[in-house]
Amino acid sequence: MPSMRPGRALKEVLTMSDITLEINGRKVQGSSGDTILKVCEKNAIVVPTLCHFEGLADIGVCRMCLVEVKGARGLVPACTTQATDGMAIVTENDEIRDLRRSNLEMLFSERNHFCMFCEKSGDCELQKLAYEYGLDHISYGFFWPELPMDISRKYFLYDQNRCILCRRCVRACEELAGHAVLTVRDRGPKSMICADVDLPFNESTCVSCGTCLQVCPTGALADRKSTYIGRQEHMTKTRSACAFCSVGCEVEISSRDGEPLRIEGIFGQGPTSGILCSKGRFEPLFEANKRLDRPLLREDEGKRSLNLNEALSVLAKKIKEWGINSFAGLISPRATNEAAFQFKMLFGDNVFLIDSFSVPLGNASIEEIDDADCIVVVGANLDEEFKALSSFVKRGANLGSTVVVMGSAGAKVDIRATYRFHDEDIDSLSEVMGRFSNPLVVYGPGTKRSVMEFLWGLRPGVRQLGLARGSNIRGIEKLKIKPWKKDKGFRGLYALLGDFEVSDDLLGQLGNAEFLAVQSCYENEAVNYADLALPSRLWFERSGTYINTEGKVRHLEAIPEIALSLPSDEEILKGLIRLLD
């Protein structure tokens, strides 16, 4: 039975019978189809590994999991040897320990491993095993190869000197992320991990999703943000959700002294089972915009700083002077449900959603893409807007699913497509889908009306996943907040932007208001237009909920060490409501 991927349900119904084995002299239970390693894991018997990673197909290259099986010739790798009823296994004795130690010595001698200079020291799986097996010297001669580093990627680097050729990264890139960028060139001691046909990473098809980085057991792959900042034990871990698109991936934020340093997916959890994209894993850590950390009031001589109470008093006075119906509230699709509710309480029906184009909620979940024998993508650029979902489509193609694209799903997804149709070619799409027993359609904001009507006619028999543009459009729509249109009937505007990037068109509309209040994380063009600017919490300072594109509630959690002197968006709005009562 193939190894299960993190978070991916087993797609085939298998009849599993219990088997009984003897491991290290005691009877244990397993299931038919289990490897020896899987049986050991089920029974809390520790067997060392380096190339094994839960969810990846085992290949048995590190030879650290060698065990003795009664009746077998020589030692066998536990990760790739199927367990059978009645087996007698020994996982640890002097011979096995000596062989494992020799394997470790060879790994250290083949490349240039200098633990005292390595960023991963203290968190390295190779180093940990060296300590466990008492490796205080190397019996073999060192090769001292001259190996290059690839530092061409913006967010993380690759050092061949620290690579042990476990191929976790290669398998994760194909089996989990679906991109299939990494491979191994040459043979023997000349073997190297490379991208595509041995291109520098910045010239390859690598999308910097970081999956390889997360599964690497040594310091061969290191991210630029958290390098040499401290060991994992020095970091505070906060479980949250990515709020940079409507997918809502489950993440773990590593922080120290109130600064986020690393974002990782949680395998087996959340909509994408731990698969992230560069937009969610790296980009938030490299934000360069200047923070708006205090209220600003426009006056004749420029802008003057206020405290928050003074700023809210100015806004409340203006609303009372003109009347609440003279103001409209514009809310970012990235606002939390809690902030949206307070905004609705403040402005009632005069609240509008900024820059959004919603699509109907589908009847499928993201993980169901793995089930499909035909994956159809319509009206969505997965390369740009929904990057994590491109992994599911590419992975499906790797596993033999037929991919169909109407229009374009982005160049990197289009190349995996078996069929590509024009947006109007509904008859051809219908004919191809009819050949499959289990098709699934992914449709996005660019879906044409005629195609949408065709897809709706296929329900409920065909599963469909609608991709909303904007992190919390689903939640904001539940409050019956409608999209903003060019309405000039309001004298004043209050734009709750947070970290939303305003388009030039909307910026022009904001500038036409007689009085403009902007609540923003950054000092941007909208703040420059504003008569009153209010600060907003950054992504790692926010707690609350939003509803992702599947219609599921996602929970945001602020990192705990940060000194939150600034109230949340909803608390600021509550303060304004109190002043208006």
Coordinates of N, CA, C and O in Angstrom, one line a residue, residues 131-204:
Y131 N 24.6 12.4 17.5 CA 24.7 12.4 19.0 C 24.1 11.1 19.6 O 24.7 10.5 20.5
E132 N 23.0 10.6 19.0 CA 22.4 9.4 19.6 C 23.3 8.2 19.4 O 23.3 7.3 20.3
Y133 N 24.1 8.1 18.3 CA 24.9 7.0 18.1 C 26.4 7.2 18.5 O 27.3 6.5 18.1
G134 N 26.6 8.3 19.3 CA 27.9 8.5 19.8 C 29.0 8.8 18.8 O 30.2 8.4 19.0
L135 N 28.6 9.5 17.8 CA 29.6 9.8 16.7 C 30.5 11.0 17.1 O 30.1 12.2 16.8
D136 N 31.7 10.7 17.6 CA 32.6 11.8 18.0 C 33.8 11.9 17.1 O 34.7 12.7 17.3
H137 N 33.9 11.0 16.1 CA 34.9 11.1 15.1 C 34.5 10.3 13.9 O 33.5 9.5 13.9
I138 N 35.2 10.5 12.8 CA 34.9 9.8 11.5 C 36.0 8.9 11.2 O 37.2 9.3 11.1
S139 N 35.7 7.6 10.9 CA 36.7 6.6 10.6 C 37.2 6.7 9.2 O 38.3 6.3 8.8
Y140 N 36.4 7.3 8.3 CA 36.7 7.4 6.9 C 37.4 8.7 6.5 O 37.2 9.7 7.3
G141 N 38.0 8.7 5.4 CA 38.6 10.0 4.9 C 37.6 10.9 4.4 O 36.5 10.5 3.9
F142 N 37.8 12.2 4.5 CA 36.8 13.2 4.0 C 37.1 13.5 2.6 O 38.2 13.5 2.1
F143 N 36.0 13.6 1.8 CA 36.2 13.9 0.4 C 36.5 15.4 0.1 O 37.1 15.7 -0.9
W144 N 36.0 16.2 1.0 CA 36.1 17.7 0.8 C 35.7 18.1 -0.6 O 36.5 18.8 -1.3
P145 N 34.6 17.8 -1.1 CA 34.2 18.2 -2.5 C 34.0 19.7 -2.6 O 33.6 20.4 -1.6
E146 N 34.2 20.3 -3.7 CA 33.9 21.7 -3.9 C 32.5 21.8 -4.5 O 32.3 21.6 -5.7
L147 N 31.6 22.2 -3.7 CA 30.2 22.2 -4.1 C 29.6 23.6 -4.0 O 29.9 24.4 -3.1
P148 N 28.8 23.9 -5.0 CA 28.2 25.3 -5.1 C 27.0 25.5 -4.1 O 26.4 24.5 -3.7
M149 N 26.7 26.7 -3.9 CA 25.4 27.1 -3.3 C 24.6 27.8 -4.3 O 25.1 28.5 -5.2
D150 N 23.3 27.6 -4.2 CA 22.4 28.4 -5.1 C 21.6 29.4 -4.2 O 20.8 29.0 -3.4
I151 N 22.0 30.6 -4.4 CA 21.3 31.7 -3.6 C 20.5 32.6 -4.5 O 20.2 33.7 -4.1
S152 N 20.0 32.0 -5.6 CA 19.3 32.8 -6.6 C 17.9 33.1 -6.2 O 17.3 34.0 -6.8
R153 N 17.3 32.3 -5.3 CA 15.9 32.5 -4.9 C 15.8 33.6 -3.9 O 16.7 33.8 -3.1
K154 N 14.8 34.4 -3.9 CA 14.6 35.5 -3.0 C 14.4 35.1 -1.6 O 14.9 35.8 -0.7
Y155 N 13.7 34.0 -1.3 CA 13.3 33.7 0.0 C 14.1 32.6 0.7 O 14.2 32.6 2.0
F156 N 14.7 31.7 0.0 CA 15.5 30.7 0.6 C 16.6 30.2 -0.3 O 16.6 30.4 -1.5
L157 N 17.6 29.5 0.3 CA 18.8 29.1 -0.5 C 19.0 27.6 -0.4 O 18.5 26.9 0.5
Y158 N 19.9 27.1 -1.2 CA 20.2 25.7 -1.3 C 21.8 25.5 -1.2 O 22.5 26.1 -2.1
D159 N 22.2 24.8 -0.2 CA 23.7 24.6 0.0 C 23.9 23.1 -0.2 O 23.6 22.2 0.6
Q160 N 24.5 22.7 -1.4 CA 24.8 21.3 -1.7 C 25.7 20.7 -0.7 O 25.7 19.5 -0.5
N161 N 26.6 21.5 0.0 CA 27.5 20.9 1.0 C 26.8 20.2 2.1 O 27.4 19.3 2.7
R162 N 25.6 20.6 2.5 CA 24.9 20.1 3.6 C 23.8 19.1 3.2 O 23.1 18.6 4.0
C163 N 23.7 18.8 1.9 CA 22.7 17.8 1.4 C 23.2 16.4 1.6 O 24.3 16.1 1.4
I164 N 22.3 15.5 2.0 CA 22.6 14.1 2.2 C 21.9 13.2 1.2 O 21.9 12.0 1.3
L165 N 21.3 13.9 0.2 CA 20.7 13.1 -0.9 C 19.6 12.2 -0.5 O 19.4 11.1 -1.0
C166 N 18.8 12.6 0.6 CA 17.7 11.8 1.1 C 16.5 11.8 0.1 O 15.6 11.0 0.2
R167 N 16.5 12.9 -0.8 CA 15.5 13.1 -1.8 C 14.1 13.4 -1.2 O 13.1 13.2 -1.9
R168 N 14.1 13.7 0.0 CA 12.8 14.2 0.5 C 12.2 15.4 -0.3 O 11.0 15.4 -0.6
C169 N 13.1 16.3 -0.6 CA 12.7 17.5 -1.3 C 12.2 17.1 -2.7 O 11.2 17.7 -3.2
V170 N 12.8 16.2 -3.4 CA 12.4 15.8 -4.7 C 11.0 15.1 -4.7 O 10.1 15.5 -5.5
R171 N 10.8 14.3 -3.7 CA 9.5 13.6 -3.6 C 8.4 14.6 -3.1 O 7.3 14.5 -3.6
A172 N 8.8 15.5 -2.2 CA 7.8 16.4 -1.7 C 7.3 17.4 -2.9 O 6.2 17.7 -3.0
C173 N 8.3 17.8 -3.7 CA 8.0 18.7 -4.8 C 7.0 18.1 -5.8 O 6.1 18.7 -6.3
E174 N 7.1 16.7 -6.0 CA 6.2 16.1 -6.9 C 5.0 15.6 -6.2 O 3.9 15.8 -6.7
E175 N 5.1 14.9 -5.1 CA 4.0 14.1 -4.5 C 3.1 15.0 -3.7 O 1.9 14.7 -3.6
L176 N 3.6 16.1 -3.1 CA 2.8 16.9 -2.2 C 2.5 18.2 -3.0 O 1.3 18.6 -3.1
A177 N 3.5 19.0 -3.4 CA 3.3 20.3 -4.0 C 2.9 20.1 -5.5 O 2.3 21.1 -6.0
G178 N 3.2 19.0 -6.1 CA 2.8 18.8 -7.5 C 3.6 19.4 -8.6 O 3.3 19.2 -9.7
H179 N 4.6 20.2 -8.2 CA 5.3 21.0 -9.2 C 6.3 20.2 -10.0 O 6.6 20.5 -11.1
A180 N 6.9 19.1 -9.4 CA 7.8 18.2 -10.0 C 9.0 19.0 -10.7 O 9.4 18.7 -11.8
V181 N 9.5 19.9 -9.9 CA 10.7 20.7 -10.4 C 12.0 20.1 -10.1 O 12.9 20.1 -11.0
L182 N 12.1 19.4 -9.0 CA 13.4 18.9 -8.5 C 13.7 17.5 -9.1 O 12.8 16.7 -9.3
T183 N 15.0 17.2 -9.3 CA 15.4 15.9 -9.8 C 16.8 15.7 -9.3 O 17.4 16.6 -8.7
V184 N 17.4 14.5 -9.6 CA 18.8 14.2 -9.3 C 19.6 14.0 -10.5 O 19.2 13.3 -11.4
R185 N 20.7 14.7 -10.6 CA 21.5 14.6 -11.8 C 22.8 13.8 -11.4 O 23.2 13.8 -10.3
D186 N 23.4 13.2 -12.4 CA 24.6 12.4 -12.2 C 24.4 11.2 -11.3 O 23.3 10.9 -10.8
R187 N 25.5 10.5 -11.0 CA 25.3 9.3 -10.2 C 26.5 9.2 -9.2 O 27.5 9.9 -9.3
G188 N 26.3 8.3 -8.2 CA 27.3 8.1 -7.2 C 27.7 9.4 -6.4 O 26.8 10.2 -6.1
P189 N 29.0 9.6 -6.1 CA 29.4 10.8 -5.3 C 29.1 12.1 -6.1 O 29.2 13.1 -5.5
K190 N 28.9 12.0 -7.4 CA 28.6 13.2 -8.1 C 27.1 13.6 -8.2 O 26.8 14.6 -8.8
S191 N 26.3 12.8 -7.5 CA 24.9 13.1 -7.5 C 24.6 14.4 -6.9 O 25.1 14.8 -5.9
M192 N 23.7 15.2 -7.5 CA 23.3 16.5 -7.1 C 21.8 16.7 -7.3 O 21.2 16.2 -8.3
I193 N 21.2 17.4 -6.3 CA 19.8 17.8 -6.5 C 19.8 19.0 -7.4 O 20.6 20.0 -7.1
C194 N 18.9 19.0 -8.4 CA 18.9 20.2 -9.2 C 17.4 20.5 -9.7 O 16.5 19.7 -9.4
A195 N 17.3 21.7 -10.3 CA 15.9 22.1 -10.7 C 15.9 21.9 -12.2 O 16.8 22.3 -13.0
D196 N 14.8 21.3 -12.7 CA 14.6 21.2 -14.2 C 15.8 20.5 -14.8 O 16.3 19.5 -14.3
V197 N 16.4 21.1 -15.8 CA 17.6 20.5 -16.5 C 18.8 21.2 -16.0 O 19.6 21.8 -16.7
D198 N 18.9 21.2 -14.6 CA 20.1 21.8 -14.0 C 20.2 23.3 -14.2 O 21.3 23.8 -14.5
L199 N 19.1 24.0 -14.0 CA 19.1 25.4 -14.1 C 19.2 26.1 -12.7 O 18.9 25.4 -11.7
P200 N 19.7 27.3 -12.6 CA 19.7 28.0 -11.3 C 18.2 28.1 -10.9 O 17.3 28.3 -11.8
F201 N 17.9 28.1 -9.6 CA 16.5 28.1 -9.2 C 15.7 29.3 -9.7 O 14.5 29.2 -10.0
N202 N 16.3 30.4 -9.8 CA 15.6 31.6 -10.3 C 15.3 31.6 -11.7 O 14.5 32.4 -12.2
E203 N 15.9 30.7 -12.5 CA 15.6 30.5 -13.9 C 14.7 29.3 -14.2 O 14.4 29.0 -15.3
S204 N 14.4 28.5 -13.2 CA 13.7 27.3 -13.3 C 12.2 27.5 -13.2 O 11.7 28.6 -13.0

